[in-house]
Amino acid sequence: MNNAFSFSIKSLRLDEHYNPSESTRITTNFANLARGEKRQQNLRNALTMINNRFNSLVTWDNPNSDRYAVELEIVSVGMKINASSHDSFPVIEILKTTVVDTETGQRIEGIVGNNFSSYVRDYDFSVVLPEFNKDKAQFSIPDNYGVLHGNIFKAFVNSETYSQHFSKQPVICLSVSSKNIYQRTGNIHPVLGIEYQQDTPSLTDDYFGKMGLKVRYFMPANSVAPLAFYFHGDLLSDYSNFELISTLSTMETFQKIYRPEIYNANSPAGLRFQPALNHQDHSLTVIEYDREERARLATEQGKFTEEHFIKPNQAQLEQWSAQQAL
């Protein structure tokens, strides 16, 4: 059974000429930018924001704040249910960063992960949860919620396919939850900045926990809100400064575009912080983004996953997932 499941990887450069592939979730951060009449301008502006933010944090030997550029590569992961099948389902999509020193020409490996996209997560959040809680007075989580998704992620990270392409574990960087309260600690990292702790784990924390990932929250210098970093191992010791800066400059840029109420607010988070998507004192970027469309499409993509991946393979997936826990 385990041998019947396998992973494959396809990579695509994310630059101003990027066009989403047919298997890419169109709600994915970068794919959403690459749509409409201003798609190329959107991508160009986002990449410029990433480079500027990276250079603002790498201040040594960088007097003009323009020495480095961040290149992004979209990593699409396909999963085959049967070894004899020619078809695979696009289970995961992540980003890989590479830092280019324009002065020396050196290419410095960054972090894989960053953004995290998953059709199965759409299914869990937009199909399973609403159906389970329909007509219920109190919100609750079904048994084994997120277990299949978590096992798929762990199986991929532990696979030979992953080790052939990447030397370190992934780091995922997301927005903080608007339902939780975050408290400043006395811990300050030279790159990631001020550490925050939350009052209680969020649904996303629990979900990513099933993927084998822990979480820490940091607000970098000149940022206005903490970011959530999901990782395996030791976030602060396992990665270099350049690796960490490549991730936070990339993902903070996306969050400024998609969550301007939180990440492009006009004043920084205080000692005690609760994010709010209705916060009015914020600035908008010049990049166009349709948040309402994104929410609607997440449901459509969840139903697509149910029809084309979950239901046709349910017995095999349940048996395989159960074996992963042994």
Coordinates of C-alpha atoms in Angstrom, one line a residue:
M1 CA 0.0 0.0 0.0
N2 CA 2.7 2.5 1.0
N3 CA 4.6 1.8 -2.2
A4 CA 1.6 2.6 -4.3
F5 CA 1.7 6.2 -3.2
S6 CA 4.4 8.4 -4.7
F7 CA 5.2 12.0 -5.2
S8 CA 6.5 14.1 -8.1
I9 CA 7.7 17.7 -8.3
K10 CA 7.4 20.3 -11.0
S11 CA 9.0 23.7 -10.7
L12 CA 8.2 27.0 -12.4
R13 CA 9.8 30.4 -12.0
L14 CA 7.6 33.1 -10.4
D15 CA 8.5 36.4 -12.2
E16 CA 6.5 39.1 -14.1
H17 CA 5.9 36.7 -17.0
Y18 CA 4.3 34.0 -14.8
N19 CA 1.1 32.4 -15.9
P20 CA -0.6 29.9 -13.5
S21 CA -0.7 26.3 -14.6
E22 CA -4.0 24.5 -14.9
S23 CA -3.3 22.5 -11.7
T24 CA -2.5 25.6 -9.6
R25 CA -5.2 26.7 -7.1
I26 CA -6.3 30.1 -8.4
T27 CA -6.8 31.3 -4.8
T28 CA -3.1 30.9 -4.2
N29 CA -1.4 34.2 -3.3
F30 CA 0.8 34.4 -6.4
A31 CA -1.7 33.0 -8.8
N32 CA -4.3 35.5 -7.8
L33 CA -1.9 38.3 -8.7
A34 CA -1.3 36.9 -12.2
R35 CA -4.9 37.5 -13.4
G36 CA -6.6 40.4 -15.1
E37 CA -5.4 43.2 -17.2
K38 CA -2.8 44.4 -14.7
R39 CA -1.3 40.9 -14.0
Q40 CA 2.2 41.8 -15.2
Q41 CA 2.2 45.1 -13.3
N42 CA 0.9 43.3 -10.2
L43 CA 3.7 40.7 -10.3
R44 CA 6.4 43.3 -11.1
N45 CA 5.3 45.5 -8.2
A46 CA 5.1 42.5 -5.7
L47 CA 8.6 41.3 -6.7
T48 CA 9.9 44.9 -6.2
M49 CA 8.4 45.0 -2.8
I50 CA 10.0 41.7 -1.8
N51 CA 13.4 42.9 -3.0
N52 CA 13.1 46.2 -1.2
R53 CA 12.1 44.6 2.0
F54 CA 15.0 42.1 1.8
N55 CA 17.5 44.8 1.3
S56 CA 16.1 46.9 4.1
L57 CA 16.9 44.0 6.5
V58 CA 20.4 43.2 5.1
T59 CA 22.1 46.4 6.0
W60 CA 25.7 45.2 6.2
D61 CA 27.9 45.9 3.1
N62 CA 24.7 47.2 1.3
P63 CA 25.0 51.0 1.4
N64 CA 22.5 51.7 -1.4
S65 CA 20.0 49.0 -0.2
D66 CA 19.9 47.4 -3.6
R67 CA 22.6 44.7 -3.5
Y68 CA 20.3 41.6 -3.3
A69 CA 17.4 40.2 -5.3
V70 CA 15.1 37.4 -4.3
E71 CA 14.1 34.8 -6.9
L72 CA 11.0 32.7 -6.4
E73 CA 10.3 29.3 -7.7
I74 CA 6.9 27.6 -7.5
V75 CA 7.2 24.0 -6.4
S76 CA 4.1 21.9 -7.3
V77 CA 3.8 18.5 -5.7
G78 CA 1.7 15.7 -7.3
M79 CA 0.6 12.6 -5.6
K80 CA -0.1 9.3 -7.3
I81 CA -2.5 6.9 -5.7
N82 CA -1.5 3.9 -7.8
A83 CA 2.0 3.2 -9.2
S84 CA 0.6 2.1 -12.5
S85 CA -1.4 5.3 -13.0
H86 CA -0.2 8.1 -15.3
D87 CA -2.2 10.7 -13.4
S88 CA -1.3 12.5 -10.2
F89 CA -3.4 14.9 -8.0
P90 CA -1.8 18.3 -7.2
V91 CA -1.7 18.0 -3.4
I92 CA 0.8 20.7 -2.4
E93 CA 2.2 23.9 -3.8
I94 CA 5.0 25.8 -2.0
L95 CA 7.6 28.5 -2.8
K96 CA 11.4 28.2 -2.8
T97 CA 13.5 31.3 -2.4
T98 CA 16.9 32.0 -3.8
V99 CA 18.9 35.1 -3.0
V100 CA 21.1 36.6 -5.7
D101 CA 24.0 38.8 -4.8
T102 CA 24.1 41.2 -7.7
E103 CA 27.5 42.5 -6.8
T104 CA 29.3 39.1 -6.8
G105 CA 26.9 37.0 -8.9
Q106 CA 26.6 34.5 -6.0
R107 CA 23.4 32.6 -5.7
I108 CA 22.4 31.8 -2.1
E109 CA 19.9 29.0 -1.4
G110 CA 16.9 30.2 0.6
I111 CA 14.0 28.4 2.2
V112 CA 11.5 26.0 0.7
G113 CA 7.9 26.4 2.0
N114 CA 7.0 30.1 2.6
N115 CA 3.5 30.2 1.0
F116 CA 1.5 27.0 1.4
S117 CA -1.3 25.9 -1.0
S118 CA -3.3 22.8 -0.8
Y119 CA -6.5 21.5 -2.4
V120 CA -7.0 19.1 0.4
R121 CA -6.9 22.0 2.9
D122 CA -9.6 23.7 0.9
Y123 CA -11.7 20.5 1.2
D124 CA -11.2 20.4 4.9
F125 CA -11.9 24.0 5.6
S126 CA -14.5 24.8 3.0
V127 CA -16.4 21.5 2.7
V128 CA -15.8 19.3 5.8
L129 CA -16.1 21.9 8.5
P130 CA -19.2 23.7 7.1
E131 CA -21.0 20.4 6.5
F132 CA -20.1 19.1 10.0
N133 CA -21.3 22.2 11.7
K134 CA -24.5 22.8 9.6
D135 CA -27.5 23.5 11.8
K136 CA -25.4 23.1 15.0
A137 CA -25.6 25.7 17.8
Q138 CA -22.0 25.4 18.7
F139 CA -18.9 25.1 16.4
S140 CA -16.9 21.9 16.8
I141 CA -14.3 19.9 14.9
P142 CA -14.9 16.4 13.6
D143 CA -12.8 13.4 14.7
N144 CA -9.6 12.9 12.6
Y145 CA -10.0 16.4 11.2
G146 CA -6.9 17.3 9.1
V147 CA -5.2 13.9 9.7
L148 CA -5.2 12.8 6.1
H149 CA -3.8 16.2 5.0
G150 CA -1.2 16.1 7.7
N151 CA -0.1 12.6 6.7
I152 CA 0.2 13.6 3.1
F153 CA 2.4 16.5 4.0
K154 CA 4.6 14.5 6.3
A155 CA 4.9 11.7 3.8
F156 CA 6.1 14.1 1.2
V157 CA 8.6 15.8 3.4
N158 CA 10.0 12.4 4.5
S159 CA 10.1 11.1 0.9
E160 CA 13.1 10.5 -1.3
T161 CA 11.6 12.9 -3.7
Y162 CA 11.8 15.7 -1.2
S163 CA 15.4 14.8 -0.1
Q164 CA 16.6 14.8 -3.7
H165 CA 15.5 18.4 -4.2
F166 CA 15.8 20.1 -0.8
S167 CA 18.4 20.0 1.9
K168 CA 16.3 21.5 4.8
Q169 CA 12.8 21.1 6.3
P170 CA 10.2 23.6 5.0
V171 CA 9.1 26.8 6.8
I172 CA 5.6 28.1 6.2
C173 CA 4.8 31.7 7.0
L174 CA 1.2 32.8 7.4
S175 CA -0.9 35.6 8.8
V176 CA -1.8 35.6 12.5
S177 CA -5.4 34.7 13.5
S178 CA -7.9 37.5 13.9
K179 CA -9.6 35.4 16.6
N180 CA -6.7 35.3 19.0
I181 CA -4.8 37.7 21.2
Y182 CA -1.0 38.0 21.0
Q183 CA 1.2 39.2 23.8
R184 CA 4.8 40.6 23.4
T185 CA 7.5 38.6 25.1
G186 CA 11.0 39.8 26.1
N187 CA 12.6 37.7 23.3
I188 CA 14.0 39.7 20.4
H189 CA 15.7 37.9 17.5
P190 CA 18.2 40.0 15.3
V191 CA 16.4 39.1 12.1
L192 CA 12.9 38.0 13.0
G193 CA 12.4 40.7 15.6
I194 CA 10.1 40.8 18.6
E195 CA 8.5 37.5 19.6
Y196 CA 4.8 37.3 20.5
Q197 CA 2.9 34.5 22.2
Q198 CA -0.8 33.8 21.8
D199 CA -3.5 33.1 24.4
T200 CA -4.7 29.9 22.9
P201 CA -3.8 27.7 19.8
S202 CA -5.8 28.6 16.7
L203 CA -7.6 26.2 14.4
T204 CA -4.7 26.7 11.9
D205 CA -2.1 25.9 14.6
D206 CA -3.9 22.6 15.3
Y207 CA -4.2 21.8 11.6
F208 CA -0.5 22.5 11.0
G209 CA 0.3 20.5 14.1
K210 CA -1.0 17.5 12.3
M211 CA 1.5 18.2 9.6
G212 CA 4.2 17.9 12.2
L213 CA 4.9 21.6 12.4
K214 CA 5.3 23.9 15.5
V215 CA 4.6 27.7 15.4
R216 CA 6.3 30.8 16.7
Y217 CA 5.3 34.4 16.1
F218 CA 7.7 37.3 15.3
M219 CA 7.3 40.9 14.3
P220 CA 10.4 42.0 12.3
A221 CA 11.9 45.5 12.5
N222 CA 9.8 48.1 10.8
S223 CA 6.8 45.7 10.6
V224 CA 3.4 46.4 12.1
A225 CA 2.2 43.0 13.1
P226 CA 3.7 39.5 13.9
L227 CA 3.9 36.8 11.4
A228 CA 3.2 33.1 12.1
F229 CA 6.2 30.8 11.3
Y230 CA 5.4 27.1 11.1
F231 CA 8.4 24.8 11.2
H232 CA 10.0 21.5 12.2
G233 CA 13.1 21.5 14.3
D234 CA 14.6 24.7 15.6
L235 CA 13.5 27.8 13.6
L236 CA 16.3 30.1 15.0
S237 CA 19.2 27.7 14.7
D238 CA 18.5 25.6 11.6
Y239 CA 18.4 28.5 9.2
S240 CA 20.8 31.3 8.3
N241 CA 20.0 35.0 8.4
F242 CA 19.6 35.2 4.6
E243 CA 17.3 32.2 4.6
L244 CA 15.0 33.7 7.2
I245 CA 15.1 37.2 5.6
S246 CA 14.2 35.7 2.2
T247 CA 11.1 34.1 3.8
L248 CA 9.9 37.0 5.8
S249 CA 10.4 39.6 3.0
T250 CA 8.4 37.4 0.6
M251 CA 5.6 36.5 2.9
E252 CA 5.3 39.9 4.6
T253 CA 4.9 41.4 1.1
F254 CA 2.0 39.0 0.3
Q255 CA 0.4 39.8 3.6
K256 CA 0.6 43.5 3.0
I257 CA -1.3 42.9 -0.3
Y258 CA -3.9 40.4 1.1
R259 CA -4.2 41.5 4.7
P260 CA -3.5 45.3 4.6
E261 CA -5.8 45.9 7.6
I262 CA -3.2 43.9 9.7
Y263 CA 0.1 44.1 7.8
N264 CA -0.1 47.5 6.2
A265 CA -1.7 49.3 9.2
N266 CA -0.5 52.8 10.0
S267 CA 0.6 52.0 13.5
P268 CA 2.4 48.9 14.9
A269 CA 1.1 46.2 17.2
G270 CA 1.5 47.0 20.8
L271 CA 2.3 44.9 23.8
R272 CA -1.1 43.2 23.5
F273 CA -2.4 42.7 20.0
Q274 CA -5.6 41.3 18.4
P275 CA -5.6 41.5 14.6
A276 CA -8.7 42.8 12.9
L277 CA -9.8 42.6 9.3
N278 CA -12.1 45.5 9.8
H279 CA -9.3 47.8 11.1
Q280 CA -9.8 51.1 9.1
D281 CA -6.4 52.8 9.8
H282 CA -4.4 51.1 7.1
S283 CA -2.9 51.8 3.7
L284 CA -3.5 49.9 0.5
T285 CA -0.8 48.8 -1.9
V286 CA -1.0 49.6 -5.6
I287 CA -1.6 45.9 -6.3
E288 CA -5.1 44.7 -7.1
Y289 CA -6.6 41.8 -5.3
D290 CA -10.2 40.5 -5.0
R291 CA -10.6 39.0 -1.5
E292 CA -14.3 38.1 -1.9
E293 CA -13.6 36.1 -5.1
R294 CA -10.8 34.3 -3.3
A295 CA -13.2 33.1 -0.5
R296 CA -15.8 31.9 -3.0
L297 CA -13.2 30.0 -5.1
A298 CA -11.9 28.2 -2.0
T299 CA -15.3 26.5 -1.7
E300 CA -15.3 25.6 -5.4
Q301 CA -11.8 24.1 -5.1
G302 CA -12.8 22.2 -2.0
K303 CA -15.7 20.6 -3.9
F304 CA -13.4 19.8 -6.8
T305 CA -11.1 18.0 -4.4
E306 CA -13.9 16.0 -3.0
E307 CA -15.1 14.9 -6.4
H308 CA -11.8 14.2 -8.1
F309 CA -9.5 13.1 -5.2
I310 CA -11.3 12.2 -1.9
K311 CA -14.4 10.3 -3.1
P312 CA -12.8 8.2 -5.9
N313 CA -10.0 7.1 -3.6
Q314 CA -11.6 7.2 -0.2
A315 CA -11.0 3.6 0.9
Q316 CA -7.3 3.7 -0.3
L317 CA -6.7 7.1 1.3
E318 CA -8.2 6.0 4.7
Q319 CA -6.2 2.8 4.7
W320 CA -2.9 4.5 3.7
S321 CA -3.5 7.3 6.3
A322 CA -4.1 4.8 9.0
Q323 CA -0.8 3.0 8.2
Q324 CA 1.1 6.3 8.4
A325 CA 0.2 6.5 12.1
L326 CA 1.6 3.1 12.9

